[in-house]
Amino acid sequence: MCGIVGYVGTREAYPVLVKGLHRLEYRGYDSAGVALISDGGELKIYKSRGKVAELERFAESKDVSGNIGIAHTRWATHGEPSDANAHPHYSESRTLAIIHNGIIENYSVLKKALEVNGYTFRSDTDTEVIVQLIEYIRDVSGCSLPEAVRQALRELVGAYAIAIIEKGDRGRIIAARKSSPLVVGVGEGEFFLASDAGPIAEYTDRVVYLGDGEIAEISLEAGLRVVDVAGNETPIDIEQLQMSISELEKGGYPHFMLKEIFEQPKTIVDAVRGRINVEETNVALSGVTDNRERFVEARRIIIVACGTSWHAALIGEYMIEEMCRIPVEVEYASEFRYRDPVTGPGDVVIAMSQSGETADTLAAVELARSRGAFIFGICNVVGSSIARATDSGAYIHVGPEIGVASTKAFTGQVTVLMMLALAIGRLKGSIREEFYLDGIRHLCRLPEQMAEILGRADAVADLAKIFTYARNFIYLGRGYSYPAALEGALKLKEISYIHAEGYPAAEMKHGPIALVDSEMPVVVIATTDRIYEKTISNIREIKARGGRIIAIVDTDDVTVREIADHVIEIPRTCEHLAPVLASVPLQLLAYYIAVYKGRDVDQPRNLAKSVTVE
Ligand code: F6R
């Protein structure tokens, strides 16, 4: 969702800002804009509906000189996508420019009050209210800009990450955040600002993650100064960024999604690195060992998540209940946060989030914390808001995921959940040694097995051709494979816009089987597990009604192969990890169908990578 970039230093700001916006395109947006202060001190704003490329075309004939600027990609919340609603926004006197991520809930009250005081509004956005309010406070009280920003923020209800520049001031950006991320890059005589580290990584590896409620004065003359909304100065913690530029580029692949699918043998290695010993006899997650009692004595584990992360969480529920004998509940974060859940001391709440910025998951964390639960994060983005809001956690370490459709994060999440379940199970003594060692062995084999599946990607591409024009799909699985079926359906929906439903295979006869006819492709995950025979019966039920079966089977499968119309083979693993392997051909199937349909695979319509509004 919305992206922020800022620069102040000695370089030409415009190319840095535009490149940064391109790096943030993956977040999802519908308009883009930039504000610059020219060498003569003029404040100029250029913005347009559509892609960053359109902004570039629009600005081609304009004066884009200057060494300071802020830039934005907007994902519409208040007001339709339009040139007028695109950020940046001017203040009334056109001396201030602002960009904003998030939602200001009390904006209409503030807007009315400002209108009474003679302020006019040029857009339908909540953002314009912030910059007008700042100007109003400064004009009335005569205080400095940072002080006016601080006072204005105290009036706001909602979430924000903002950046402001002022006409005539070529050396300073004011930035602030609450429930929406902001990172400051510290270079030699220059500063960068962005919603995530992507736009900063090629210039400096020294970053400061602004904390919630913090306001930063980024000044070439005075350096970086951070205060909280009460005005107290807060210490600056410069961290070393671990991100390479190659991770942010397509590396020869036509899409980030395909690159990320093919990266999975490596990302699984990264996820287990340092956690499983070379002898493959021990798995240790420091977040678990350091909080041993919390897990061993947990009366319950609740996993809060959204979307793909919620699907991974469901697999986690099956694993933890089976291996640790602790009751587990998986909750949509958006429901959990508003339904007065029973939770408190003795509960472990696991927040599962690739981006670590999902607004609902963050709010669920805050609610659970306020009720005394122990919060454990499973995130990908290091230093993200959720990672920072938890008591402890385990990163999945799969590197930046840029394709909007989550792929390597899902397999990384399930891998970490398996390690977590094995580690807690051993601490509790609830799993046999043989089972434990077997689980570790299977984890260690995943990368080579994934590489084997990816080696047969062409066969999936051929299959995708056959089904490109299907109007509906059903995805089925049972046990550990049921969440993988949900995930397969979600992948297809979001990038190809084909309607798809995921179901537990046995549920079909309770209603959805009525949908089945010869036009209906049914993807079934039918790998060998404790209910393999039952799954075969479900396949026969669909086949008997004319459904076209695409089955994911073990390489040595005999029975399903005879019934299915098409099979995709995957190497045999334990039933807990079968969803990790099965999800790879499902990702490829969705990817190729979307490509054949000419869809914008990396930036599907209406979607945002990082959902920072509720
Ligand atoms: C689907 C997808 C989304 C995310 C969801 C949660 O491919 O990416 O469903 O899984 O928005 O995002 P995170 O994991 O960042 O909290």
XYZ file of C-alpha atoms and ligand atoms in Angstrom:
630
model
C 0.000 0.000 0.000
C 1.070 3.663 -0.387
C 4.803 4.209 -0.614
C 6.933 7.063 0.679
C 10.362 8.151 -0.551
C 12.368 11.182 0.522
C 15.828 12.558 -0.179
C 17.936 15.454 1.058
C 21.621 15.837 0.207
C 23.849 16.829 -2.667
C 22.552 14.560 -5.440
C 19.775 15.524 -7.811
C 16.754 14.406 -5.818
C 14.345 13.598 -8.664
C 16.148 10.505 -10.076
C 16.618 9.120 -6.546
C 12.942 9.655 -5.775
C 11.644 8.139 -8.999
C 13.902 5.107 -8.675
C 12.669 4.726 -5.117
C 9.045 4.875 -6.275
C 9.769 2.108 -8.777
C 11.217 0.006 -5.944
C 7.980 0.517 -4.013
C 5.661 -0.244 -6.941
C 5.167 -3.767 -5.634
C 3.212 -2.398 -2.682
C 0.250 -1.577 -4.957
C -0.913 1.931 -5.920
C -3.052 3.908 -8.319
C -1.332 7.319 -8.569
C 2.075 8.829 -7.971
C 3.635 12.200 -7.302
C 6.708 14.122 -6.300
C 7.467 17.433 -4.545
C 10.824 19.138 -5.060
C 12.453 22.315 -3.844
C 14.416 23.870 -6.681
C 17.801 25.515 -6.261
C 15.958 28.834 -6.141
C 13.868 27.581 -3.199
C 10.616 27.098 -5.185
C 8.312 24.272 -4.049
C 7.003 22.289 -7.010
C 4.581 19.397 -7.072
C 4.026 17.049 -10.010
C 1.543 14.217 -9.759
C -0.675 12.046 -11.858
C -3.082 9.169 -11.752
C -1.647 5.836 -12.931
C 1.796 4.294 -12.845
C 5.117 5.909 -11.937
C 5.988 5.784 -15.649
C 3.079 8.158 -16.286
C 4.386 10.555 -13.658
C 7.768 10.428 -15.393
C 6.160 11.260 -18.748
C 4.216 14.096 -17.146
C 7.349 15.555 -15.518
C 9.489 15.211 -18.657
C 9.007 18.791 -19.758
C 9.038 20.227 -16.224
C 11.770 21.629 -14.005
C 12.780 18.716 -11.796
C 15.978 20.227 -10.422
C 16.782 20.345 -6.723
C 18.560 18.347 -4.040
C 15.601 17.746 -1.776
C 12.235 16.166 -2.357
C 9.530 13.759 -1.278
C 7.618 11.305 -3.460
C 4.640 9.021 -3.072
C 2.638 6.186 -4.553
C -0.997 6.296 -3.428
C -3.434 3.425 -2.949
C -6.803 5.171 -2.738
C -8.739 5.095 0.529
C -10.399 8.529 0.905
C -11.271 9.837 -2.547
C -11.028 8.094 -5.923
C -7.713 7.667 -7.735
C -7.247 11.004 -9.549
C -4.631 13.674 -10.209
C -6.181 15.890 -7.517
C -6.202 13.175 -4.876
C -2.661 11.984 -5.662
C 0.026 13.065 -3.170
C 1.908 15.315 -2.428
C -0.572 17.947 -1.231
C 0.133 21.631 -0.682
C -0.918 23.592 2.376
C -3.215 26.598 1.886
C -0.341 29.045 1.289
C 1.490 26.480 -0.886
C 4.559 26.720 1.330
C 4.329 23.156 2.712
C 4.023 19.842 0.861
C 3.043 16.572 2.493
C 2.878 12.875 1.605
C 1.037 10.420 3.817
C 0.410 6.693 4.250
C -2.439 5.534 6.471
C -5.888 6.802 7.385
C -6.912 9.759 9.538
C -10.176 8.707 11.147
C -11.223 12.134 12.495
C -10.367 14.040 9.322
C -13.890 15.273 8.585
C -14.208 17.027 11.962
C -10.807 18.661 11.504
C -11.629 19.596 7.928
C -14.831 21.368 8.984
C -12.979 23.317 11.655
C -10.299 24.372 9.172
C -12.895 25.382 6.586
C -14.515 27.633 9.185
C -11.101 29.274 9.534
C -10.926 29.977 5.805
C -8.960 26.965 4.591
C -9.946 25.569 1.200
C -9.452 21.974 0.134
C -8.381 20.892 -3.314
C -8.799 17.124 -2.849
C -11.084 14.575 -1.169
C -8.245 13.120 0.872
C -7.740 12.922 4.607
C -4.085 13.809 3.964
C -4.743 17.405 2.971
C -6.234 17.971 6.425
C -2.892 17.163 8.065
C -0.881 19.709 6.107
C -3.550 22.390 6.523
C -3.688 21.743 10.247
C 0.092 22.027 10.525
C 0.047 25.327 8.694
C -2.849 26.590 10.791
C -1.093 25.749 14.069
C 2.096 27.397 12.895
C 0.332 30.542 11.722
C -1.698 30.903 14.892
C 1.063 30.109 17.392
C 4.125 31.260 15.471
C 5.987 28.090 16.464
C 8.600 26.237 14.391
C 7.606 23.685 11.737
C 8.700 20.620 13.794
C 6.719 21.953 16.754
C 3.636 22.585 14.579
C 3.920 19.038 13.234
C 4.138 17.667 16.763
C 1.101 19.608 17.916
C -0.905 18.660 14.835
C -0.150 14.964 15.306
C -1.622 15.128 18.787
C -4.948 16.059 17.201
C -5.011 13.135 14.783
C -6.806 9.842 15.343
C -5.680 7.061 13.033
C -2.555 5.787 11.363
C 0.086 7.725 9.510
C 3.543 7.881 8.090
C 4.152 11.397 6.774
C 6.917 13.469 5.245
C 6.852 17.241 4.859
C 9.080 19.752 3.098
C 8.880 23.519 3.110
C 9.365 26.091 0.377
C 12.713 27.847 0.758
C 14.183 25.160 3.049
C 16.568 23.087 0.935
C 18.019 21.151 3.837
C 15.227 19.624 5.898
C 12.505 16.971 5.820
C 10.157 16.411 8.748
C 8.832 12.859 9.038
C 6.650 11.042 11.542
C 4.940 7.709 11.958
C 2.205 5.932 13.863
C 1.223 2.378 12.878
C 2.719 2.818 9.409
C 6.406 2.186 8.727
C 9.208 4.668 7.957
C 12.913 4.074 7.585
C 15.594 6.777 7.482
C 18.797 5.988 5.555
C 21.875 7.769 6.881
C 24.498 8.490 4.199
C 27.560 10.734 4.052
C 26.097 14.240 3.978
C 22.738 12.964 2.789
C 19.616 11.296 4.110
C 17.036 9.026 2.565
C 13.550 8.260 3.739
C 11.258 5.421 2.675
C 8.395 3.161 3.692
C 10.775 0.212 3.604
C 14.473 -0.247 3.091
C 14.153 -1.120 -0.641
C 14.672 2.410 -2.021
C 17.546 3.036 0.426
C 19.606 -0.149 0.081
C 21.700 0.928 -2.907
C 22.879 4.145 -1.248
C 23.615 3.236 2.346
C 23.448 0.286 4.726
C 22.959 2.500 7.794
C 19.303 2.821 8.674
C 17.104 4.042 11.496
C 13.658 2.451 11.850
C 11.428 5.161 13.295
C 9.425 3.957 16.272
C 5.689 4.369 16.687
C 4.757 7.926 17.654
C 8.177 9.302 16.727
C 8.856 12.497 14.774
C 12.145 12.907 12.914
C 13.748 16.174 11.890
C 16.097 15.194 9.090
C 18.381 18.125 8.574
C 21.564 18.539 6.531
C 22.734 21.175 8.970
C 21.739 19.638 12.324
C 21.684 15.916 11.457
C 18.936 13.551 12.535
C 16.882 14.368 15.593
C 14.004 12.240 16.837
C 11.364 13.211 19.404
C 8.161 11.562 20.590
C 4.760 13.266 20.400
C 5.272 14.562 23.936
C 8.389 16.356 22.685
C 10.947 14.193 24.530
C 14.108 13.484 22.562
C 14.568 9.753 21.856
C 17.914 8.020 21.273
C 18.825 7.167 17.682
C 19.659 3.548 17.010
C 21.471 3.162 13.675
C 21.146 -0.392 12.388
C 23.086 -2.215 9.693
C 20.886 -3.110 6.733
C 21.198 -6.686 5.441
C 19.816 -6.349 1.936
C 21.462 -6.720 -1.433
C 20.363 -4.951 -4.607
C 20.130 -8.244 -6.519
C 17.359 -9.242 -4.112
C 15.375 -6.235 -5.290
C 15.731 -6.906 -9.009
C 14.265 -9.489 -11.343
C 17.604 -11.095 -12.192
C 16.597 -12.109 -15.732
C 13.129 -13.438 -14.849
C 10.132 -11.843 -16.578
C 8.372 -11.322 -13.250
C 9.327 -11.077 -9.579
C 6.774 -13.787 -8.835
C 8.546 -16.305 -11.066
C 11.920 -15.318 -9.636
C 10.585 -15.804 -6.129
C 9.054 -19.186 -6.976
C 12.411 -20.327 -8.348
C 14.281 -18.915 -5.346
C 12.544 -21.298 -2.972
C 15.211 -24.009 -2.799
C 17.553 -21.274 -1.561
C 15.087 -19.494 0.699
C 14.301 -22.740 2.530
C 18.041 -23.151 3.133
C 18.099 -19.582 4.486
C 15.101 -20.267 6.724
C 16.723 -23.294 8.374
C 20.288 -21.917 8.407
C 21.717 -21.788 11.912
C 18.630 -23.469 13.309
C 19.325 -27.092 12.385
C 22.766 -28.476 13.217
C 24.964 -30.083 10.537
C 24.412 -33.568 11.964
C 20.674 -32.992 11.459
C 19.937 -34.049 15.019
C 18.758 -30.805 16.590
C 16.512 -27.889 15.747
C 16.719 -24.768 17.895
C 14.907 -21.458 17.578
C 16.375 -18.952 19.991
C 12.984 -17.248 20.404
C 11.650 -20.544 21.769
C 14.641 -21.613 23.877
C 14.860 -18.166 25.467
C 11.184 -18.384 26.437
C 11.015 -22.075 27.174
C 8.471 -21.851 30.016
C 6.098 -19.678 28.022
C 5.791 -22.385 25.397
C 6.027 -25.482 27.562
C 3.420 -24.151 29.963
C 1.225 -22.416 27.366
C -2.421 -23.209 27.989
C -3.201 -22.287 24.402
C -1.615 -20.854 21.277
C -3.521 -18.399 19.092
C -2.158 -17.579 15.662
C -3.344 -14.282 14.157
C -2.771 -13.602 10.471
C -4.345 -12.571 7.159
C -4.440 -14.061 3.655
C -1.627 -16.382 2.720
C -0.113 -16.050 6.186
C -3.432 -17.300 7.593
C -3.175 -20.373 5.368
C 0.328 -21.067 6.665
C -1.032 -20.580 10.183
C -3.637 -23.318 9.615
C -0.840 -25.747 8.796
C 0.876 -24.535 11.973
C -2.255 -25.368 13.955
C -2.203 -28.966 12.728
C 1.532 -29.279 13.445
C 1.510 -27.760 16.923
C -1.558 -29.678 18.079
C -0.123 -32.944 16.787
C 3.427 -32.489 18.035
C 3.037 -30.321 21.144
C -0.441 -31.261 22.365
C -1.237 -27.583 22.964
C -4.656 -26.370 21.762
C -4.239 -23.941 18.872
C -6.663 -21.455 17.371
C -6.078 -19.681 14.106
C -7.793 -16.328 13.782
C -8.215 -13.803 11.020
C -6.521 -10.808 12.620
C -9.290 -8.539 11.315
C -11.914 -10.548 13.234
C -9.853 -11.157 16.352
C -9.219 -7.473 16.947
C -12.905 -6.534 16.989
C -14.569 -9.479 18.706
C -13.528 -9.164 22.347
C -11.614 -12.486 22.384
C -10.861 -14.407 25.558
C -7.100 -14.196 25.847
C -4.612 -13.327 28.537
C -1.661 -14.548 30.593
C -0.854 -18.163 29.799
C -1.663 -17.718 26.100
C 0.994 -17.463 23.450
C -0.211 -15.339 20.540
C 1.756 -15.891 17.345
C 1.551 -13.039 14.825
C 2.296 -14.356 11.355
C 3.069 -11.765 8.710
C 5.404 -11.584 5.733
C 5.514 -7.798 5.626
C 5.254 -7.308 9.366
C 3.119 -4.259 8.571
C -0.406 -5.636 8.112
C -2.586 -3.192 10.048
C -5.069 -5.801 11.311
C -2.351 -8.172 12.500
C -0.566 -5.330 14.256
C -3.816 -4.298 15.961
C -4.445 -7.928 17.002
C -0.967 -7.988 18.560
C -1.698 -4.818 20.494
C -5.001 -6.199 21.746
C -3.452 -9.517 22.848
C -0.594 -7.690 24.553
C -3.012 -5.436 26.436
C -4.658 -8.565 27.814
C -1.406 -10.059 29.016
C -0.643 -12.705 26.373
C 2.943 -13.484 25.371
C 3.457 -12.351 21.766
C 5.687 -14.244 19.342
C 6.228 -12.928 15.798
C 6.895 -14.909 12.642
C 7.746 -12.197 10.112
C 9.915 -11.795 7.065
C 10.756 -8.096 7.000
C 13.433 -7.407 9.577
C 12.669 -4.413 11.804
C 9.022 -4.291 10.670
C 6.302 -2.931 12.956
C 4.959 -6.359 13.985
C 8.458 -7.743 14.560
C 9.147 -4.801 16.841
C 5.841 -5.070 18.674
C 6.342 -8.707 19.749
C 8.021 -10.120 22.862
C 10.065 -12.558 20.842
C 10.007 -14.240 17.467
C 11.609 -16.030 14.554
C 12.229 -14.407 11.196
C 11.598 -16.556 8.144
C 14.617 -15.021 6.353
C 13.411 -15.529 2.781
C 14.585 -12.100 1.569
C 12.454 -9.314 0.074
C 9.233 -10.603 -1.482
C 8.260 -8.163 -4.206
C 5.610 -10.037 -6.239
C 2.238 -9.153 -4.725
C 1.252 -12.826 -4.649
C 3.085 -14.396 -1.751
C 5.092 -17.496 -2.672
C 8.437 -17.938 -0.946
C 7.062 -16.363 2.232
C 4.384 -19.077 2.467
C 6.878 -21.923 2.157
C 9.235 -20.121 4.553
C 6.435 -19.675 7.097
C 5.485 -23.360 6.991
C 9.147 -24.310 7.322
C 9.539 -22.137 10.414
C 6.294 -23.496 11.880
C 7.595 -27.045 11.439
C 10.805 -26.109 13.261
C 8.760 -24.398 15.954
C 6.488 -27.424 16.475
C 9.443 -29.814 16.562
C 11.337 -27.583 19.004
C 8.392 -27.164 21.393
C 7.431 -30.814 21.023
C 10.882 -31.869 22.102
C 10.970 -29.421 25.026
C 7.610 -30.763 26.184
C 8.561 -34.370 25.552
C 5.410 -34.778 23.488
C 7.096 -36.292 20.426
C 9.165 -39.417 20.056
C 12.853 -39.015 19.217
C 12.407 -40.939 15.975
C 9.607 -38.605 14.868
C 11.742 -35.578 15.771
C 14.755 -36.778 13.768
C 12.570 -37.778 10.865
C 11.016 -34.290 10.800
C 14.457 -32.668 10.723
C 15.596 -34.987 7.931
C 12.557 -34.097 5.848
C 13.121 -30.372 6.447
C 16.702 -30.696 5.235
C 15.638 -32.468 2.050
C 13.094 -29.792 1.059
C 15.480 -27.597 -0.988
C 16.640 -30.409 -3.283
C 13.061 -31.693 -3.623
C 11.844 -28.219 -4.534
C 14.594 -27.910 -7.125
C 13.405 -31.204 -8.607
C 9.833 -29.861 -8.909
C 11.059 -26.625 -10.461
C 13.043 -28.656 -12.994
C 9.669 -29.829 -14.327
C 8.085 -26.347 -14.486
C 7.554 -26.678 -18.252
C 5.081 -29.506 -17.720
C 3.029 -27.224 -15.446
C 3.231 -24.465 -18.065
C 1.802 -26.900 -20.656
C -1.002 -27.865 -18.311
C -1.763 -24.207 -17.661
C -2.342 -23.730 -21.406
C -5.143 -26.293 -21.323
C -6.964 -24.529 -18.482
C -6.293 -20.859 -19.225
C -9.872 -20.234 -20.301
C -11.611 -22.060 -17.443
C -14.034 -19.769 -15.631
C -13.942 -21.505 -12.256
C -11.627 -23.823 -10.385
C -12.003 -25.957 -7.272
C -8.969 -26.873 -5.134
C -9.218 -29.775 -2.702
C -7.061 -31.280 -0.012
C -7.434 -33.023 3.319
C -5.484 -32.813 6.557
C -2.242 -30.912 6.087
C -3.046 -30.449 2.411
C -6.329 -28.623 2.990
C -4.663 -25.249 3.757
C -2.445 -25.805 0.698
C -5.638 -26.148 -1.381
C -6.886 -22.827 0.040
C -3.559 -21.248 -0.822
C -3.581 -22.691 -4.368
C -7.046 -21.206 -4.945
C -5.998 -17.824 -3.565
C -2.942 -17.703 -5.856
C -5.096 -18.353 -8.921
C -7.758 -15.812 -7.924
C -5.445 -12.955 -7.164
C -3.273 -13.011 -10.256
C -5.496 -14.521 -12.980
C -8.870 -13.162 -11.707
C -10.420 -16.624 -12.236
C -12.899 -17.590 -9.566
C -11.504 -20.425 -7.449
C -12.596 -22.098 -4.224
C -10.533 -24.159 -1.821
C -12.306 -26.888 0.180
C -11.534 -29.797 2.436
C -12.157 -32.652 -0.046
C -14.704 -34.438 2.153
C -16.822 -31.288 2.471
C -17.644 -31.379 -1.246
C -20.627 -33.617 -0.796
C -22.140 -31.183 1.692
C -22.860 -28.662 -1.037
C -20.088 -27.615 -3.418
C -20.231 -30.854 -5.434
C -23.330 -29.362 -7.079
C -20.919 -27.082 -8.970
C -19.093 -29.969 -10.595
C -19.600 -30.691 -14.295
C -17.350 -31.336 -17.266
C -16.406 -27.638 -17.378
C -15.035 -27.661 -13.847
C -11.303 -28.252 -13.301
C -10.735 -29.714 -9.835
C -7.191 -29.593 -8.468
C -6.689 -32.221 -5.780
C -3.646 -32.556 -3.556
C -3.504 -36.331 -3.237
C -0.105 -37.055 -1.752
C 0.339 -40.062 0.511
C -0.798 -39.417 4.053
C -2.923 -41.057 6.721
C -6.112 -40.281 4.788
C -4.847 -40.977 1.284
C -7.504 -43.673 0.699
C -10.262 -41.268 1.774
C -8.973 -38.633 -0.626
C -9.108 -41.204 -3.424
C -12.804 -41.807 -2.649
C -13.412 -38.051 -2.858
C -11.652 -37.951 -6.243
C -13.869 -40.780 -7.494
C -16.976 -38.860 -6.374
C -15.938 -35.877 -8.479
C -14.888 -37.988 -11.411
C -18.286 -39.728 -11.373
C -19.880 -36.291 -11.876
C -17.752 -35.380 -14.855
C -15.209 -33.101 -13.079
C -11.757 -32.812 -14.665
C -9.163 -33.842 -12.129
C -5.677 -32.339 -11.926
C -3.972 -34.273 -9.147
C -0.781 -33.470 -7.282
C 0.665 -36.881 -6.451
C 3.836 -38.443 -5.097
C 6.291 -39.459 -7.830
C 5.683 -43.161 -7.062
C 1.881 -42.899 -6.930
C -0.045 -45.589 -8.795
C -3.735 -45.304 -7.879
C -4.587 -41.628 -8.361
C -2.711 -41.555 -11.636
C -5.265 -44.030 -13.037
C -8.266 -41.897 -12.099
C -7.029 -38.338 -12.689
C -7.102 -36.538 -16.034
C -3.732 -34.917 -15.368
C -1.105 -35.475 -12.709
C 1.696 -33.293 -11.395
C 4.346 -35.260 -9.532
C 6.173 -34.111 -6.445
C 8.805 -36.016 -4.447
C 7.616 -37.806 -1.350
C 8.032 -36.093 2.018
C 6.274 -36.353 5.388
C 2.621 -35.307 5.422
C 3.466 -32.192 7.480
C 5.696 -30.813 4.751
C 3.715 -32.050 1.739
C 1.951 -28.636 1.562
C 5.334 -26.941 1.104
C 6.145 -29.075 -1.923
C 2.580 -29.154 -3.281
C 2.359 -25.365 -3.181
C 5.222 -25.014 -5.704
C 3.336 -26.479 -8.729
C 0.208 -24.636 -7.566
C 2.133 -21.363 -7.620
C 3.438 -22.222 -11.106
C -0.031 -23.172 -12.361
C -1.480 -19.851 -11.209
C 1.518 -17.969 -12.595
C 1.378 -19.475 -16.092
C -2.407 -19.154 -16.371
C -2.128 -15.475 -15.405
C 0.668 -14.933 -17.942
C -1.339 -16.628 -20.717
C -4.284 -14.421 -19.840
C -2.044 -11.359 -20.114
C -2.480 -10.308 -16.496
C -0.203 -7.946 -14.590
C 1.277 -10.761 -12.515
C 3.431 -8.745 -10.132
C 0.889 -5.995 -9.545
C -2.589 -7.494 -9.868
C -5.515 -5.089 -9.908
C -6.847 -3.724 -6.602
C -4.196 -5.489 -4.518
C -1.497 -4.103 -2.275
C 1.498 -6.015 -1.016
C 1.588 -4.489 2.378
C -1.898 -3.821 3.720
C -1.286 -0.952 6.108
C -4.913 0.111 6.416
C -7.622 -1.966 8.034
C -1.614 -13.299 -0.984
C -1.013 -12.327 -0.103
C -1.858 -11.753 0.979
C -1.019 -11.607 2.266
C -1.828 -10.873 3.338
C -1.081 -10.795 4.639
O -0.712 -13.764 -1.929
O 0.121 -11.987 -0.239
O -2.999 -12.510 1.202
O -0.660 -12.879 2.699
O -2.127 -9.579 2.893
O 0.125 -10.134 4.485
P 1.295 -10.272 5.524
O 1.750 -11.684 5.513
O 2.343 -9.334 5.036
O 0.728 -9.887 6.858
